[in-house]
Tab-separated table of C-alpha atoms in Angstrom:
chain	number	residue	atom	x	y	z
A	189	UNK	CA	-36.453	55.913	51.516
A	190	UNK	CA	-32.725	56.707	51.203
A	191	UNK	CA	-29.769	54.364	52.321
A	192	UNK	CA	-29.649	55.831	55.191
A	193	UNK	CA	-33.672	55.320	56.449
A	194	UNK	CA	-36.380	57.056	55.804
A	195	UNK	CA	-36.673	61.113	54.806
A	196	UNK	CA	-40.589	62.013	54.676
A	197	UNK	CA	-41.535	64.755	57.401
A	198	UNK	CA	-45.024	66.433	57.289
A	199	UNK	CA	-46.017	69.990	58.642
A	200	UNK	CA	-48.952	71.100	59.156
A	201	UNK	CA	-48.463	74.537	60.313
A	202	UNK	CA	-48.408	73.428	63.917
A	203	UNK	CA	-47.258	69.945	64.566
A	204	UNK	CA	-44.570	67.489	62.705
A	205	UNK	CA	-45.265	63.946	61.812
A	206	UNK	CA	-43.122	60.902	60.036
A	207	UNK	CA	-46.168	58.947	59.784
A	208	UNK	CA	-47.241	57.662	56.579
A	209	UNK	CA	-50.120	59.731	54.751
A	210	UNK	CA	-49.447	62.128	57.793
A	211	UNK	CA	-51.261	65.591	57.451
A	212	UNK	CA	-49.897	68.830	55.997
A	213	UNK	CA	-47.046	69.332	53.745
A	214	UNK	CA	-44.668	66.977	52.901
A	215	UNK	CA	-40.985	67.745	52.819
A	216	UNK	CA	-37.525	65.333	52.663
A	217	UNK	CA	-35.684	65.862	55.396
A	218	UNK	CA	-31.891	64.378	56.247
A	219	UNK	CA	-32.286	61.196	57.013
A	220	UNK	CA	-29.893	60.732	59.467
A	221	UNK	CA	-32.615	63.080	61.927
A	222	UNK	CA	-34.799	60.077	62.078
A	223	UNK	CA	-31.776	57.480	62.642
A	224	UNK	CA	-31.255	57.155	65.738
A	225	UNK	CA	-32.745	57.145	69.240
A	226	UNK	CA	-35.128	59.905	69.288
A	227	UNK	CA	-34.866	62.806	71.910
A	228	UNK	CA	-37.724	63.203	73.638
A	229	UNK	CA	-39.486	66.906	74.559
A	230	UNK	CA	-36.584	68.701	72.004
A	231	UNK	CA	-37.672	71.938	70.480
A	232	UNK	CA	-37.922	72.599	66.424
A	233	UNK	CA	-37.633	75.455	64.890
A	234	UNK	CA	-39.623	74.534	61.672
A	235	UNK	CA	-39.018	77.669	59.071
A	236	UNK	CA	-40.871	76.416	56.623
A	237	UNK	CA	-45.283	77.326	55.430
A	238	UNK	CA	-47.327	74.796	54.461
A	239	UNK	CA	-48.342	76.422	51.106
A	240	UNK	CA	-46.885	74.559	48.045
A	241	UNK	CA	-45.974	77.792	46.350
A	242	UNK	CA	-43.144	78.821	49.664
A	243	UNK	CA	-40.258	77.380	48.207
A	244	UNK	CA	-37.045	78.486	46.360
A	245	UNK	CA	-34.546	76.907	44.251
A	246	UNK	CA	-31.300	75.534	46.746
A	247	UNK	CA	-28.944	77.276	44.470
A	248	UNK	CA	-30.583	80.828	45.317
A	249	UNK	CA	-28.092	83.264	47.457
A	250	UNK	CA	-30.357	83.583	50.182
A	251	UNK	CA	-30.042	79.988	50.737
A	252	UNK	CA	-26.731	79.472	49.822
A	253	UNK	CA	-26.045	82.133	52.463
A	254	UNK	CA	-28.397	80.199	55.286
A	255	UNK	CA	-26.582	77.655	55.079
A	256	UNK	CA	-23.214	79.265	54.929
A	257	UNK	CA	-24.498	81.132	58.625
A	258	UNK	CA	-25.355	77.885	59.789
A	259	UNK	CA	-22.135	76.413	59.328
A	260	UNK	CA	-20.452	79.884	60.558
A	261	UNK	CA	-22.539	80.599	63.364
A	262	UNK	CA	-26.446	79.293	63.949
A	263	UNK	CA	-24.945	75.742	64.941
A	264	UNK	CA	-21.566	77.027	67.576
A	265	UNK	CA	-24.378	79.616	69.162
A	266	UNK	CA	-26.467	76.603	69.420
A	267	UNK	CA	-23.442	75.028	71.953
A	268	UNK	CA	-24.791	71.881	73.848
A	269	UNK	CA	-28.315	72.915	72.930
A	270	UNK	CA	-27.751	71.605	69.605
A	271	UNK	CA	-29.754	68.249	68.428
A	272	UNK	CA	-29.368	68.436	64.713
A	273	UNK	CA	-30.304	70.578	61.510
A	274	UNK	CA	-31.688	69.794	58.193
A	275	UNK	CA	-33.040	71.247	55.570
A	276	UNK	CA	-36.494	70.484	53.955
A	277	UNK	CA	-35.900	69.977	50.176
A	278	UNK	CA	-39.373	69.663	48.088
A	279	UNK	CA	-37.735	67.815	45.343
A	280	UNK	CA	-34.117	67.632	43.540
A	281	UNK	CA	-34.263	71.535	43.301
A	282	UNK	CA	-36.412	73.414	45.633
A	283	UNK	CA	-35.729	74.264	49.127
A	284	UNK	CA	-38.926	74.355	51.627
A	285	UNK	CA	-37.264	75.058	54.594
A	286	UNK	CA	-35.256	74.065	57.426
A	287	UNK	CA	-35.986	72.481	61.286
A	288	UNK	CA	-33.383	73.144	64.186
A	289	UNK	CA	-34.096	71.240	66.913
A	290	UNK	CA	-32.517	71.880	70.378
A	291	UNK	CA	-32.844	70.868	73.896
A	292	UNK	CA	-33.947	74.826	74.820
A	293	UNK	CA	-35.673	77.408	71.993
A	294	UNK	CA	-33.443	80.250	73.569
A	295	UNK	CA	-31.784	81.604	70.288
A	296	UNK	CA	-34.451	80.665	67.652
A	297	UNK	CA	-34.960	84.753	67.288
A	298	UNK	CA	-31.465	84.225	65.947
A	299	UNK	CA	-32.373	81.312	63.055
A	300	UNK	CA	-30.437	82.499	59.815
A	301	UNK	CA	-33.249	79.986	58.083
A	302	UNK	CA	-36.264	82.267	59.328
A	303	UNK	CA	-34.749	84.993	56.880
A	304	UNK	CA	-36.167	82.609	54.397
A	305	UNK	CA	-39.703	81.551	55.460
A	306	UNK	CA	-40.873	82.489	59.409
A	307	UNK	CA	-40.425	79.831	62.083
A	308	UNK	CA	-42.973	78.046	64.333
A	309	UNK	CA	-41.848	76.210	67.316
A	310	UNK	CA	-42.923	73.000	67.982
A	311	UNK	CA	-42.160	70.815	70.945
A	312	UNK	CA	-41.436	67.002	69.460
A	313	UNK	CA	-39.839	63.540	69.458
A	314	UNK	CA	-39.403	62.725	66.183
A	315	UNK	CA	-35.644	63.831	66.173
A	316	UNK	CA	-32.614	61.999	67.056
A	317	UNK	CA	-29.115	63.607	67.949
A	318	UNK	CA	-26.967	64.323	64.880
A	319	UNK	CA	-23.167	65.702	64.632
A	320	UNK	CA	-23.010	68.818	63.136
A	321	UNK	CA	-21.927	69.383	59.398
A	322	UNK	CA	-18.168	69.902	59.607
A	323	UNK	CA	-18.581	72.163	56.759
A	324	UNK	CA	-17.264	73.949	54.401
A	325	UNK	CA	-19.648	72.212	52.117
A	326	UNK	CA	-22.902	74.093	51.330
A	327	UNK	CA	-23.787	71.947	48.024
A	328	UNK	CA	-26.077	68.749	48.270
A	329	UNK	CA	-25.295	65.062	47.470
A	330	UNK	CA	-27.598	63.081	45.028
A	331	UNK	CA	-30.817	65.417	46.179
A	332	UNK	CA	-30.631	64.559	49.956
A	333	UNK	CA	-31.581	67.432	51.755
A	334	UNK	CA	-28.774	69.510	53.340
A	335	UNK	CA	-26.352	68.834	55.129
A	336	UNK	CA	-27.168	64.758	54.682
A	337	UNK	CA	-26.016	62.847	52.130
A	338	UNK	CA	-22.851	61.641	50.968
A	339	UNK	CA	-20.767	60.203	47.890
A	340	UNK	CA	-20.792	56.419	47.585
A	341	UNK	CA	-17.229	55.174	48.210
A	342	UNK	CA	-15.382	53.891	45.439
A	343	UNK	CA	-14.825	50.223	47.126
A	344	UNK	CA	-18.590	50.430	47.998
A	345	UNK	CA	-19.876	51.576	45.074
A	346	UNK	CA	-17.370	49.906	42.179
A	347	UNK	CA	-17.654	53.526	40.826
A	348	UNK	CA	-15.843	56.964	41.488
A	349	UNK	CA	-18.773	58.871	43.140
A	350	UNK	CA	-22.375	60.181	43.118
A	351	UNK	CA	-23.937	62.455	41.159
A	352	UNK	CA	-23.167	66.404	41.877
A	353	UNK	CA	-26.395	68.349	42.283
B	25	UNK	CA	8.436	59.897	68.820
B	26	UNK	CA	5.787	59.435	66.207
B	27	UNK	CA	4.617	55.973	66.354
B	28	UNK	CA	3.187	56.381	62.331
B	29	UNK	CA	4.497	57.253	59.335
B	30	UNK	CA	3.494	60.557	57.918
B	31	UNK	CA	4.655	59.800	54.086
B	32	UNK	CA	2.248	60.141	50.946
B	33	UNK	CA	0.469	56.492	50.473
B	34	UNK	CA	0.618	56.092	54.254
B	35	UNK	CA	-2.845	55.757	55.842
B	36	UNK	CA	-2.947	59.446	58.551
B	37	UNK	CA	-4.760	58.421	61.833
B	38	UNK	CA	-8.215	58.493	62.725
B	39	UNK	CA	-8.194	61.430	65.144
B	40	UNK	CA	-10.176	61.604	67.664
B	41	UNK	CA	-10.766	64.682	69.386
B	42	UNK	CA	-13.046	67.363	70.404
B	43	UNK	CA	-13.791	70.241	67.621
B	44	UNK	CA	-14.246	74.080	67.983
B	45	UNK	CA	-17.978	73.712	69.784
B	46	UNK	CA	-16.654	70.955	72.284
B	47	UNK	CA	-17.940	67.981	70.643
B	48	UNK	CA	-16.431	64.619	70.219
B	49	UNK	CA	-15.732	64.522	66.206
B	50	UNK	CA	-13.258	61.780	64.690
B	51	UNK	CA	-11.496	62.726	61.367
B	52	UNK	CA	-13.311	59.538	58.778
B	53	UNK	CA	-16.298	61.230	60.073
B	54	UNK	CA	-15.705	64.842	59.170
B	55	UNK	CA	-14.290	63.899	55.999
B	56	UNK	CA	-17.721	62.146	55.169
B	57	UNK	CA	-16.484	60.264	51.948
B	58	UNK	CA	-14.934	63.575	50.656
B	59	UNK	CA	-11.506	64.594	49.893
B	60	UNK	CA	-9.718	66.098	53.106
B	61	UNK	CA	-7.233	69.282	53.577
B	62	UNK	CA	-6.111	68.626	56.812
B	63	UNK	CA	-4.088	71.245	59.010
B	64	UNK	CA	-1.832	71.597	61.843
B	65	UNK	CA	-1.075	74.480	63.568
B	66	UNK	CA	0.757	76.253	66.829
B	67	UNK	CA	-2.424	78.414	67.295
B	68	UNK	CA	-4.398	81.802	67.379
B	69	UNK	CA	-1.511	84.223	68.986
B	70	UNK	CA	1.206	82.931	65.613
B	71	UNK	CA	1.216	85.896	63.019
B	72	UNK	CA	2.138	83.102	60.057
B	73	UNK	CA	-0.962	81.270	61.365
B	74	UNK	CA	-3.322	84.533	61.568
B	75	UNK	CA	-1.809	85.195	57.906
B	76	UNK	CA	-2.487	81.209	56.333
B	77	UNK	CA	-5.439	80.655	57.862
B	78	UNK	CA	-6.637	84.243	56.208
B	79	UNK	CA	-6.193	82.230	53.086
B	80	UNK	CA	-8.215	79.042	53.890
B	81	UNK	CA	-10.505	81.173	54.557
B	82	UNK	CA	-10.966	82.519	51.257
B	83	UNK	CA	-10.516	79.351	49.690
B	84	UNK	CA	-13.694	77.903	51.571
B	85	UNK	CA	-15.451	79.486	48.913
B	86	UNK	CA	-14.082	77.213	46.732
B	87	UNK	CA	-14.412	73.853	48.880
B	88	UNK	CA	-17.968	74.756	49.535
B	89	UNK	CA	-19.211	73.771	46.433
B	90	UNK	CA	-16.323	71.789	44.921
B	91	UNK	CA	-17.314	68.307	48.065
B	92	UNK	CA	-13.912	69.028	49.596
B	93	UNK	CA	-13.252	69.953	53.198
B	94	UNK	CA	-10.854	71.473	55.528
B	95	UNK	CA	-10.037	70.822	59.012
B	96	UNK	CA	-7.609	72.707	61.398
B	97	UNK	CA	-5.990	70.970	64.689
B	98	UNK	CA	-4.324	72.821	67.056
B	99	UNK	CA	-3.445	72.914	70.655
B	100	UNK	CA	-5.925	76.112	71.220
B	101	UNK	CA	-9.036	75.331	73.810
B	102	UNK	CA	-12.215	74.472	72.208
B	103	UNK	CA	-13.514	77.900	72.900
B	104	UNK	CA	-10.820	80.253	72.067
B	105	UNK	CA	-10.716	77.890	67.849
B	106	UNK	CA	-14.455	79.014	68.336
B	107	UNK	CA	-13.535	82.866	68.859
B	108	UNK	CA	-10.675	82.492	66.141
B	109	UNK	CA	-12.620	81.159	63.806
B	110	UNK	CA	-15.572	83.576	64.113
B	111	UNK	CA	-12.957	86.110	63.487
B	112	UNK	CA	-11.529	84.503	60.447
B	113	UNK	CA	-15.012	84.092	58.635
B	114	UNK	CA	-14.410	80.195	58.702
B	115	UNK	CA	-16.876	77.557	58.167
B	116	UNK	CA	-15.118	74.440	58.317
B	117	UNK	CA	-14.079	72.562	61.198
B	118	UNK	CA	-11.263	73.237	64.039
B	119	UNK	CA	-9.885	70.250	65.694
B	120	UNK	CA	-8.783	71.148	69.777
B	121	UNK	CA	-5.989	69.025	71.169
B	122	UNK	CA	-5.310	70.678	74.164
B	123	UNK	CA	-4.383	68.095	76.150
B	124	UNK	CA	-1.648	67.521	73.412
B	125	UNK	CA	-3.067	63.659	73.320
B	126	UNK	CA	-1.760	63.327	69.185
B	127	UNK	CA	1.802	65.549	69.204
B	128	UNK	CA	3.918	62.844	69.804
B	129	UNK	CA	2.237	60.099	68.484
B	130	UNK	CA	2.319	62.108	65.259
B	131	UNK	CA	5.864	62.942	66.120
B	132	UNK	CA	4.748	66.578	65.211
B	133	UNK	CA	5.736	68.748	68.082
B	134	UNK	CA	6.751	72.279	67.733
B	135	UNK	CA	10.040	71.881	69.911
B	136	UNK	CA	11.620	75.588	69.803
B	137	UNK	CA	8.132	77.387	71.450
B	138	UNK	CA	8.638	76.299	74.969
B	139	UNK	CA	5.592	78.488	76.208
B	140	UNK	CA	2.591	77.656	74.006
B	141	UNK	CA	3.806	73.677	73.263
B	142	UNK	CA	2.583	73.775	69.968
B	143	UNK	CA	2.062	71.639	66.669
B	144	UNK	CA	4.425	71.858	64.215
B	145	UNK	CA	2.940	73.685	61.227
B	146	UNK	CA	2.002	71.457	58.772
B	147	UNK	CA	-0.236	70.078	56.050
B	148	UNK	CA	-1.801	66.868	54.816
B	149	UNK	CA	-3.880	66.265	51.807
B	150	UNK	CA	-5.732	63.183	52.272
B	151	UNK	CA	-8.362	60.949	50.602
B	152	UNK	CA	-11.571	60.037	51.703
B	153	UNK	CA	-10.587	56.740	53.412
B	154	UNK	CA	-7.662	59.109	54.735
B	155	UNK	CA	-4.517	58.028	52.654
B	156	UNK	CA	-1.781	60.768	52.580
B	157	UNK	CA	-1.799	61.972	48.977
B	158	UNK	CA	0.769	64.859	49.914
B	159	UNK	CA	2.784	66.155	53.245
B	160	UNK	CA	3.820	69.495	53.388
B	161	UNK	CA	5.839	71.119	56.048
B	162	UNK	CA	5.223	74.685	56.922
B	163	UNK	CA	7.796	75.145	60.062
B	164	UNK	CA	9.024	77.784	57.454
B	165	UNK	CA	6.290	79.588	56.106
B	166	UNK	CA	6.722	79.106	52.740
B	167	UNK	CA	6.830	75.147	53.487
B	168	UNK	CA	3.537	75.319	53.552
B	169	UNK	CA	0.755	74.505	50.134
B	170	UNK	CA	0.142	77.674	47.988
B	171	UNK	CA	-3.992	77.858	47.344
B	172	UNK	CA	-2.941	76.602	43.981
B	173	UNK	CA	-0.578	74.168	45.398
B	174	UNK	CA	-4.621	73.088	47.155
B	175	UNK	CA	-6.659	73.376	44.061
B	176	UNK	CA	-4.092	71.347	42.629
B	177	UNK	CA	-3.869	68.549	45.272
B	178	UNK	CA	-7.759	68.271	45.501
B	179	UNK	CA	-8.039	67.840	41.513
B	180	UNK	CA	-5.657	65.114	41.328
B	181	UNK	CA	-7.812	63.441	44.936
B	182	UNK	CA	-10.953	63.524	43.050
B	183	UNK	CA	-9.704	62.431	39.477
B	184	UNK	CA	-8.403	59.200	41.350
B	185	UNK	CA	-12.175	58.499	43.267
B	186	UNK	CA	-14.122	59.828	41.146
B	187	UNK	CA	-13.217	58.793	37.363
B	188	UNK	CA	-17.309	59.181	36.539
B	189	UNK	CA	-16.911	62.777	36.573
B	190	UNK	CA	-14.493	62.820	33.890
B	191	UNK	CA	-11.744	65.637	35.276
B	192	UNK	CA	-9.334	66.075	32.436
């Protein structure tokens, strides 16, 4: 659980789930996907396996460079279609994956993510509308997956900001 | 005329307007907590623009992992920021006001381009809670911040909200 509500997703190879004990492999996902008022029948893209061993540190180019694409172009192709976008961290340093999830699976051929681990598209309603990340930041805040998270304020907070990871 | 004061200490408004995709964004929400380089200018078709915004460009490398961002406003459509940006190799945010809703109320309108109605080129560092730390004016190119002039602005932004990571 995060400040912002609750992170857990499972996969399973086929279907997502939030529940609790849910089957498959368990990922964190931005919490901010699970926020708000889900939308129903949306399309994810989940490029991610279920095998423990398909993961790779964040700070690796290939998925520095994901999520540069995404910022550059995945999410502006996306247009209206977009819902939101997060990553699926397996802890502080390893990245699992990622789940777009759009009204229409037109340009998933296109996912910059699927360079990274293959995609499997699964119809859901587990995902609520999120603004895009303005970008340009690529780095992660306090181990929320990508593109959540943010510093604390300093009123907020009585200190000057979060841990860098 | 400008209805707020522009100065360094001065709080910049909240815009509100749609970014390079079409969507609503507002600028406390882009900045996300983060130090802010914010941006105004007259648009795609300006050489000095073309030439500056060459530069942010390559200094997105640097924001990207430093928890800084940049956004762009200008009076371009949402879909033509979205072709000049894909040109530029820019990931961070363009701000469309082409219904020129903010000019005046920022008293920052272009006045000698009588065809395109521009923004007057110009530059804001802010802080998260989107306090002017530094104005720059760019009508004249060199008005506007070096990179360094940047790197310097964004050091001194994050020293001040964020003593815990000990910047020297």
């Amino acid at each position: 659980m995060t400040a912002e509500g609750p992170s857990r997703v499972f996969f399973d190879g086929q279907r997502l789930s939030t529940d609790r004990g849910g089957s498959g492999r368990r990922f964190r996902a931005d919490p901010r996907c699970f926020a708000g008022a889900p939308v129903r029948d949306a399309y994810a893209h989940v490029c991610a396996l279920v095998y423990e061993e398909a993961k790779l540190p964040f700070d690796t180019p290939e998925v520095q460079q994901a999520r540069r694409d995404a910022l550059a172009w995945w999410i502006p192709l996306l247009g209206d279609a977009f819902i939101c976008l997060t990553t699926l961290a397996v802890d502080s340093v390893n990245y699992g994956g990622a789940v777009t999830v759009t009204t229409t699976p037109s340009f998933f051929d296109e996912d910059p993510f699927a360079r990274l681990f293959p995609g499997t598209v699964v119809r859901t309603d587990l995902f609520s509308a999120v603004l895009p990340p303005p970008g340009p930041v690529v780095e992660r805040y306090r181990g929320v997956a990508w593109p959540g998270g943010r510093h604390p304020s300093k009123e907020g907070s009585g200190r000057g900001g979060g841990t860098p990871v | 005329m400008g209805s707020v004061a522009l100065r360094a200490g001065e709080p910049f408004p909240d815009l509100d307007l749609p970014d390079h995709v079409g969507r609503q964004r507002r600028l406390s929400e882009v900045s996300g907590g983060d130090p802010l380089a914010l941006f105004f200018c007259r648009g795609w078709w300006c050489p000095k623009e073309q030439r500056y915004l060459r530069e942010l460009a390559r200094i997105q490398d640097e924001f990207e992992v430093a928890y800084s961002r940049i956004v762009v406003v200008s009076v371009d459509p949402s879909e033509v920021q979205a072709a000049f940006r894909a040109g530029l190799g820019a990931r961070f945010t363009f701000f469309s006001d082409a219904e020129r809703r903010w000019l005046d109320e920022l008293d920052l309108r272009e006045t000698t381009d009588t065809v395109h109605d521009p923004y007057l080129p110009s530059a804001f560092t802010l802080f998260p809670d989107l306090r002017i730390h530094r104005a720059y004016t760019g009508y004249w190119f060199w008005g506007r911040p070096t990179m360094e002039e940047l790197r310097q602005d964004m050091r001194a932004i994050t020293m001040a909200i964020r003593p815990d990571w000990r910047l020297m």
